[in-house]
Coordinates of C-alpha atoms and ligand atoms in Angstrom, one line a residue:
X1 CA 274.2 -2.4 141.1
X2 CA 275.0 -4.1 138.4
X3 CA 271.7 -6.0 136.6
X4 CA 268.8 -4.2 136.4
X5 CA 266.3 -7.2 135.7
X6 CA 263.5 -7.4 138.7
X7 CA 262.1 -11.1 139.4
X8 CA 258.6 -11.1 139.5
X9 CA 258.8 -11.5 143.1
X10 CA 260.5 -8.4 143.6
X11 CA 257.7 -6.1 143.1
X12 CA 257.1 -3.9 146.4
X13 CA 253.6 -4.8 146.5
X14 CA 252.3 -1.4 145.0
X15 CA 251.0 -2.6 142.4
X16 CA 248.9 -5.6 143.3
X17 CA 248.1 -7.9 141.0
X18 CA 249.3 -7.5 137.9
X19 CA 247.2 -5.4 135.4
X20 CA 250.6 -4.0 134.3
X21 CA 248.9 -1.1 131.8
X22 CA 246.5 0.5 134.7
X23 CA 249.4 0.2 136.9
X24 CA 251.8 2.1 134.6
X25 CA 254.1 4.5 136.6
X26 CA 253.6 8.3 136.6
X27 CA 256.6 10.5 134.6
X28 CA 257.7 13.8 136.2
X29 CA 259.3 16.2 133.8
X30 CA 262.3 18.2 135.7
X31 CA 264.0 20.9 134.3
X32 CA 267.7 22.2 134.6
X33 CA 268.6 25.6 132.9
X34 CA 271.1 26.0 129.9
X35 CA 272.3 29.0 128.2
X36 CA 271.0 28.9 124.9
X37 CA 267.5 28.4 123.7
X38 CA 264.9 27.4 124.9
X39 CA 266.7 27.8 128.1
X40 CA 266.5 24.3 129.8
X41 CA 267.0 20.8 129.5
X42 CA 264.5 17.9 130.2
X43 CA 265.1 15.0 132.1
X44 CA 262.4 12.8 133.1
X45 CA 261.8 11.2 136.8
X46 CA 259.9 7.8 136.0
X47 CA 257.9 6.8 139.1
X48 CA 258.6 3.3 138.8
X49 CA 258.9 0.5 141.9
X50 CA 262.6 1.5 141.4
X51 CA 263.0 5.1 139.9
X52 CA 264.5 5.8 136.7
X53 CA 266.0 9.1 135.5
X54 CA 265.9 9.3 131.5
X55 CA 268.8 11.8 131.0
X56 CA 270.4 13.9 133.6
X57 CA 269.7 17.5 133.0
X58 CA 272.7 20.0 132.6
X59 CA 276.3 20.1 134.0
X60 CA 278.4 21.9 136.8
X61 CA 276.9 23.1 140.2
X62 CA 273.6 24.7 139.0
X63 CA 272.4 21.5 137.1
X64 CA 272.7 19.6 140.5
X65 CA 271.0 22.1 142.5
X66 CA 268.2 22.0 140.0
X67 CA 268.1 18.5 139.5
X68 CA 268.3 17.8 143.1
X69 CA 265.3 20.6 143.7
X70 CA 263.5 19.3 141.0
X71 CA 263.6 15.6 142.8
X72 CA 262.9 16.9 145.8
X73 CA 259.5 18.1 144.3
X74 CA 258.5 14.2 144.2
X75 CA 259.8 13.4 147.3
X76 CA 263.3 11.6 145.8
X77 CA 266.5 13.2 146.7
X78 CA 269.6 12.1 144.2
X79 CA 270.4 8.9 145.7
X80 CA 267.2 7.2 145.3
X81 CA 267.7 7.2 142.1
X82 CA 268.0 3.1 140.7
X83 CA 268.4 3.5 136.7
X84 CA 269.8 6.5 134.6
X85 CA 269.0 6.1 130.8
X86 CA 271.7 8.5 128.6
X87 CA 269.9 9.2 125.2
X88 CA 273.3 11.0 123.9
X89 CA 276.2 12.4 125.2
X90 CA 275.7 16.2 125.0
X91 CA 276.7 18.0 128.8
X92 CA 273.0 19.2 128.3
X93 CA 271.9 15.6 129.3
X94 CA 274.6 13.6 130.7
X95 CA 275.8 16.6 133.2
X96 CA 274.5 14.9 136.2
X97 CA 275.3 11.3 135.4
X98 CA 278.6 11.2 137.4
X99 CA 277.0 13.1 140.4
X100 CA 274.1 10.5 140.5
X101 CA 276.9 7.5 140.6
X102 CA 278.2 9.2 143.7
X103 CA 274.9 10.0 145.3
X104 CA 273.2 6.4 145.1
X105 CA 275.4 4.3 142.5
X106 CA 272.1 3.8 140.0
X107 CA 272.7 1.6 137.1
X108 CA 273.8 3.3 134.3
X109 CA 272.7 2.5 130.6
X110 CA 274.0 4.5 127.3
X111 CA 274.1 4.0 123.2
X112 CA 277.4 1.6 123.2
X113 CA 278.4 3.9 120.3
X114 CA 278.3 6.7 122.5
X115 CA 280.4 4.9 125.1
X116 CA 283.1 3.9 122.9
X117 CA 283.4 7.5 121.4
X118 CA 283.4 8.7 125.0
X119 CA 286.4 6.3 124.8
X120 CA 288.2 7.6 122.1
X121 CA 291.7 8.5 122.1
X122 CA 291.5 12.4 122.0
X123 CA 294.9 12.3 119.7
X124 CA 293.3 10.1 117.5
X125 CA 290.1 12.3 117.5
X126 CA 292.5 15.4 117.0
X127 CA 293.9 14.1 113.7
X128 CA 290.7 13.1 112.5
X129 CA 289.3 16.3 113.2
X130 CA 292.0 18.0 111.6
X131 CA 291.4 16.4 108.8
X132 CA 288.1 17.2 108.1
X133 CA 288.6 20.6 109.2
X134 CA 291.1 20.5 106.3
X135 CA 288.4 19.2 104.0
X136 CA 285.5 20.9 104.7
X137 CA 287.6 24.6 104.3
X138 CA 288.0 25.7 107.6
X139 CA 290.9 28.3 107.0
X140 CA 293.9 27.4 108.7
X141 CA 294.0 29.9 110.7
X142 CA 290.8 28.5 112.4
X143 CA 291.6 25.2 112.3
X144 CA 293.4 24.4 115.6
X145 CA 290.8 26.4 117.5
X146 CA 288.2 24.5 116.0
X147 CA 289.9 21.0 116.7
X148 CA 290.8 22.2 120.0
X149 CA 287.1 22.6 120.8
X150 CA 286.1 19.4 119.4
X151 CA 288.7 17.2 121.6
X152 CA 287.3 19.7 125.0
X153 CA 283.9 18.5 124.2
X154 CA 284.8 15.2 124.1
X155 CA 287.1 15.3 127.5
X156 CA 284.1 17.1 129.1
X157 CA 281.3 14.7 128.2
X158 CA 283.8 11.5 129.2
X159 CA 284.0 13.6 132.9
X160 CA 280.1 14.2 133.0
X161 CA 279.5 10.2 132.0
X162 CA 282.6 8.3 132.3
X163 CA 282.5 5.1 130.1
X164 CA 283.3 2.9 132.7
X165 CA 280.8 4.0 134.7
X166 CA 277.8 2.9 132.1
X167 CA 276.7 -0.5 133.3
X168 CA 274.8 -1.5 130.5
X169 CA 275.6 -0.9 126.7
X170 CA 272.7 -0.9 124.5
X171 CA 272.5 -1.6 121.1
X172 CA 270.0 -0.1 118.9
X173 CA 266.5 -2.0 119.1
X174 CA 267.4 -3.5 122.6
X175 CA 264.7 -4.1 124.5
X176 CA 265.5 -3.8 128.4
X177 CA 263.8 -3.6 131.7
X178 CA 264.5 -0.7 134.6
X179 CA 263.1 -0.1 137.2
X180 CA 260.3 -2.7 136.3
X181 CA 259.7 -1.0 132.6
X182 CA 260.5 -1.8 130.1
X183 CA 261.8 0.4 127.4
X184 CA 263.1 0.0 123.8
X185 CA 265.8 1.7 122.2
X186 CA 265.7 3.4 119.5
X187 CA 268.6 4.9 117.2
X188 CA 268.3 8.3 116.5
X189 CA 271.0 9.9 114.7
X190 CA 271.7 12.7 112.9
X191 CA 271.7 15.4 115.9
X192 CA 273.7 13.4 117.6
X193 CA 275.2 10.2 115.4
X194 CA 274.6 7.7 118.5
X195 CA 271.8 8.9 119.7
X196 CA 269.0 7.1 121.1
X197 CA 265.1 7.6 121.2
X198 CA 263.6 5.6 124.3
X199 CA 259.7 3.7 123.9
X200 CA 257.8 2.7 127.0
X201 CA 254.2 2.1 128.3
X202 CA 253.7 4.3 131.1
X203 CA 251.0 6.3 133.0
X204 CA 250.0 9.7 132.1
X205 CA 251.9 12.4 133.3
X206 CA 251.7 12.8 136.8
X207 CA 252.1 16.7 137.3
X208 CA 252.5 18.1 134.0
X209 CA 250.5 20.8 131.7
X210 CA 249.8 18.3 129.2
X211 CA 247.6 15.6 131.1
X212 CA 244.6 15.8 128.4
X213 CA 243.3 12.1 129.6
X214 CA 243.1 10.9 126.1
X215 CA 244.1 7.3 126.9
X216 CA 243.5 7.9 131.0
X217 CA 245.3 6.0 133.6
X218 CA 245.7 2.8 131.4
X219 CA 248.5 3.3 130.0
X220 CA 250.1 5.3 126.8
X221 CA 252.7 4.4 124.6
X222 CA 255.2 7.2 125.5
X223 CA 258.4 7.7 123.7
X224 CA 261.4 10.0 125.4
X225 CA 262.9 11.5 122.2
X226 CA 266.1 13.4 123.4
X227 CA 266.7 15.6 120.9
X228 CA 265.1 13.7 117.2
X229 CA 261.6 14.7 118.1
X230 CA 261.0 18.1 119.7
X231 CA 258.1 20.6 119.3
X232 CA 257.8 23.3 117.9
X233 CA 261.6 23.2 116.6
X234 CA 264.0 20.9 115.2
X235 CA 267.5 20.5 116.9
X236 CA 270.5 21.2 114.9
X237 CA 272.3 17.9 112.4
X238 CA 275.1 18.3 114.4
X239 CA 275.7 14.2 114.3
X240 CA 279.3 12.9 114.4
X241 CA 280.5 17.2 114.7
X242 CA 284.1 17.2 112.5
X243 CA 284.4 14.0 113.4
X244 CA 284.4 10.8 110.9
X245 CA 280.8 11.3 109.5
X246 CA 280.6 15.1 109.5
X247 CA 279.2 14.7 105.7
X248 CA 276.1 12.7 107.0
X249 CA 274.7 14.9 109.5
X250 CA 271.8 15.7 107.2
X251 CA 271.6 12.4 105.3
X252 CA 271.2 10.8 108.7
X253 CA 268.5 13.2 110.1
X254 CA 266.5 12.3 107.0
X255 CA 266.8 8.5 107.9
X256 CA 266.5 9.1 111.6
X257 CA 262.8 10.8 110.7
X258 CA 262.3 7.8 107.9
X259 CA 262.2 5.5 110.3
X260 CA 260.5 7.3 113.3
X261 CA 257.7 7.4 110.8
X262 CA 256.6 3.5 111.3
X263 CA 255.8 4.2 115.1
X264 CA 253.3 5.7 116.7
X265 CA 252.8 7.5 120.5
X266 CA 249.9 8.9 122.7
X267 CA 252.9 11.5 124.1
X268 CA 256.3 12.5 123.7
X269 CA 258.8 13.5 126.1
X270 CA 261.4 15.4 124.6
X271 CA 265.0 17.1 125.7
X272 CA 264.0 19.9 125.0
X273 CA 260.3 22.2 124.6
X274 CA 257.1 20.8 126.0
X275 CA 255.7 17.2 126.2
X276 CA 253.5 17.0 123.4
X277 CA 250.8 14.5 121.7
X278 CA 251.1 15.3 117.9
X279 CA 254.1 12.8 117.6
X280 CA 253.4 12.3 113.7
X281 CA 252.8 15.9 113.2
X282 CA 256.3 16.9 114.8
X283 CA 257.9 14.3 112.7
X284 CA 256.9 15.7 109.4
X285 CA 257.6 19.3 110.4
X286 CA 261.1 18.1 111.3
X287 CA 261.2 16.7 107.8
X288 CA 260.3 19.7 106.4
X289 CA 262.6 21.7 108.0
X290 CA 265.0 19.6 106.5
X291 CA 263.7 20.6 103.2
X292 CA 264.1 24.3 104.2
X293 CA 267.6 23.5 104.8
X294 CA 268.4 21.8 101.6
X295 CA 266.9 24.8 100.1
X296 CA 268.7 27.1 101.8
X297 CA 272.0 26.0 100.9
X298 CA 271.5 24.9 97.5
X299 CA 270.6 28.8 96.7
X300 CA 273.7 30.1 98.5
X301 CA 275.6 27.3 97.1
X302 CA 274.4 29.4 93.6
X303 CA 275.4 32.6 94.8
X304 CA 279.2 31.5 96.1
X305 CA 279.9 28.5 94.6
X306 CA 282.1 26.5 93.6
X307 CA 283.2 26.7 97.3
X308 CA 284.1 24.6 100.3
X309 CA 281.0 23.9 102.7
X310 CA 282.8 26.3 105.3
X311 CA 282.4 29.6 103.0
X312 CA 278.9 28.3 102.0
X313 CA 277.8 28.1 106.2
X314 CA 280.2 31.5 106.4
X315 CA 278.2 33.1 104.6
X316 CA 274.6 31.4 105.7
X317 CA 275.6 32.5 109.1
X318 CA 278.1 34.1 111.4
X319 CA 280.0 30.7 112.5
X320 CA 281.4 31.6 115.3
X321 CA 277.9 32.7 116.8
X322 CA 276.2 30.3 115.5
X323 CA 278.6 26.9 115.2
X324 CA 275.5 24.5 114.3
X325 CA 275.3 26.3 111.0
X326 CA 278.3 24.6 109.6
X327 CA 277.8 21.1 110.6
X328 CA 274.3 21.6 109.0
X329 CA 275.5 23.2 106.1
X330 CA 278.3 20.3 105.7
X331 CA 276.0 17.7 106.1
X332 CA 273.5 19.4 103.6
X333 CA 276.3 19.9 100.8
X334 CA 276.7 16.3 100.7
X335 CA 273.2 15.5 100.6
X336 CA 272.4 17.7 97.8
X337 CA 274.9 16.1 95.8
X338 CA 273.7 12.7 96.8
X339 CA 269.9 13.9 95.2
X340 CA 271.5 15.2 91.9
X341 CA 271.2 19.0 93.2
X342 CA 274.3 19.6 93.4
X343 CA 278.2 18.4 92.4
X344 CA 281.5 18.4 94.0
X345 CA 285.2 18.2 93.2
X346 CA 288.3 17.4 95.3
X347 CA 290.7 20.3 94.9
X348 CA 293.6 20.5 96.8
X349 CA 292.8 18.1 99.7
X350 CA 289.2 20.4 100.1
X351 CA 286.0 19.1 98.7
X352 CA 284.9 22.0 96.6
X353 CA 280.9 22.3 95.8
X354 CA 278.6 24.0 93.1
X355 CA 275.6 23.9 91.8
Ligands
ZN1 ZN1 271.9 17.1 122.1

């Protein structure tokens, strides 16, 4: 299917007449496992007249027997799924989305940023990549292993979601109805550079820990926040990777939480970690972690520097167990030069640092 707008006369007569707020559709919360922490994925089952499925939980065979267990909980099996909303193209949320177009064909809707970098050329992606390897310090020894990882990632997420397979391309700030909901998007970078945040009014959570009644069947203002809003941790700036924009990873979180700040939600449903309530309280924790960060690298940036941003996450971190650390650490670099902290110097075709 290809348009995703009901008429009003295409309700199936569940909800009566329309007090659309007291008639707002349960959420389910299914899980799918992934290896790192905290262990699974989130993807969320909306219960409306025609379901939607806001993300698609993790890749490979053992995401589609959980997703398709975790649907079968609620009585839907795979194809009865109608809408699929992609916050960002990470295999940890788009694993299923290719699985679900063969199953039942739902209409599929994605950040059109993240559909044209699914897109991308993977040579051009290479020598951009390369690049930036080159500039951040990666020694070039490590350099075509890195790159080589970054073009996989990008081949794997275009096989999970193929771009031509998204229906509908939103822009940030679009405001579009599934399923008989609407929902606004909202851009979220920073973890992800395309990412998007998803706004609703729905019912409470139908079967979930977290149903504390506060606003009771009439309707909260929910958002679904991927990976910008998560309790009680903040996911890594890994934003555009080594790809063009790897210096704004943390520059971008910042804005990402900025902005967040003007909203306001009864409950969030996030990629990741429980649903919670304390939307405004998770916000400014994220914004402090931030800080942390900043901190962090501006006192190792003392002890090494002048350095590249690769031998200042080096030595924050063991890279290769911990890869996050360096797109932080590049993205924090460049922020603490952009507040005065900090100053940097091209040498050599490597932007050096110190403080
Ligand atoms: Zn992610």
């Amino acid at each position: 299917m290809t348009d995703s707008t009901p008429s009003p006369d295409e309700t199936d007569g569940r909800t009566g007449t329309q007090s659309a707020p007291a008639d707002a559709p349960p959420v389910h919360r299914i899980e799918t496992t992934v290896d790192w922490p905290p262990g699974h994925a989130a993807c969320y089952l909306v219960d409306a007249d025609e379901p939607v499925l806001v993300d698609a939980g993790a890749p490979e065979d053992r995401g589609a027997e959980e997703l398709r267990e975790g649907l079968d909980a609620h009585g839907f099996e795979p194809a009865d799924i109608a809408h699929v909303l992609v916050t960002h193209p990470h295999t940890d949320h788009d694993g299923q989305v290719s699985n679900l177009i063969d199953a039942g064909d739902p209409t599929v809707y994605a950040p059109a940023a993240a559909v044209e970098r699914l897109e991308r050329d993977p040579d051009d992606l290479h020598e951009v990549v390369t690049e930036n390897a080159r500039v951040v310090g990666v020694p070039e020894g490590l350099r075509e292993y890195v790159v080589s990882q970054a073009v996989e990632s990008l081949k794997r997420n275009a096989r999970y979601c193929p771009p031509e397979a998204v229906d509908v391309r939103l822009a940030a700030g679009d405001a579009f109805e599934a399923g008989g909901v609407t929902f606004e998007s909202i851009h979220c970078p920073g973890h992800q550079a395309d990412q998007f945040a998803f706004a609703a009014t729905l019912g409470p959570e139908a079967d979930g820990t977290d149903t504390d009644g506060a606003t009771g069947d009439a309707g909260e203002r929910v958002l679904f926040s991927a990976d910008a809003v998560i309790e009680p941790f903040r996911a890594a700036a890994l934003h555009a990777g080594l790809d063009d924009g790897t210096f704004d990873s943390v520059s971008a979180s910042y804005r990402c939480y900025g902005s967040l700040r003007s909203y306001s939600f009864d409950r969030v449903y996030p990629g990741h970690g429980p649903v919670f309530t304390d939307y405004a309280g998770a916000i400014e924790r994220s914004i402090e972690s931030l800080d942390d960060l900043l901190d962090d690298v501006e006192s190792t940036l003392a002890e090494v520097g002048p350095a590249p941003a690769f031998e200042v996450a080096n030595t924050r971190a063991d890279i290769a167990e911990e890869p996050y650390v360096l797109f932080e650490t590049i993205g924090a670099c460049a922020e603490l030069v952009e507040r005065g902290r900090a100053t940097d110097r091209m040498d050599d075709g490597v932007r050096v640092f110190s403080d």
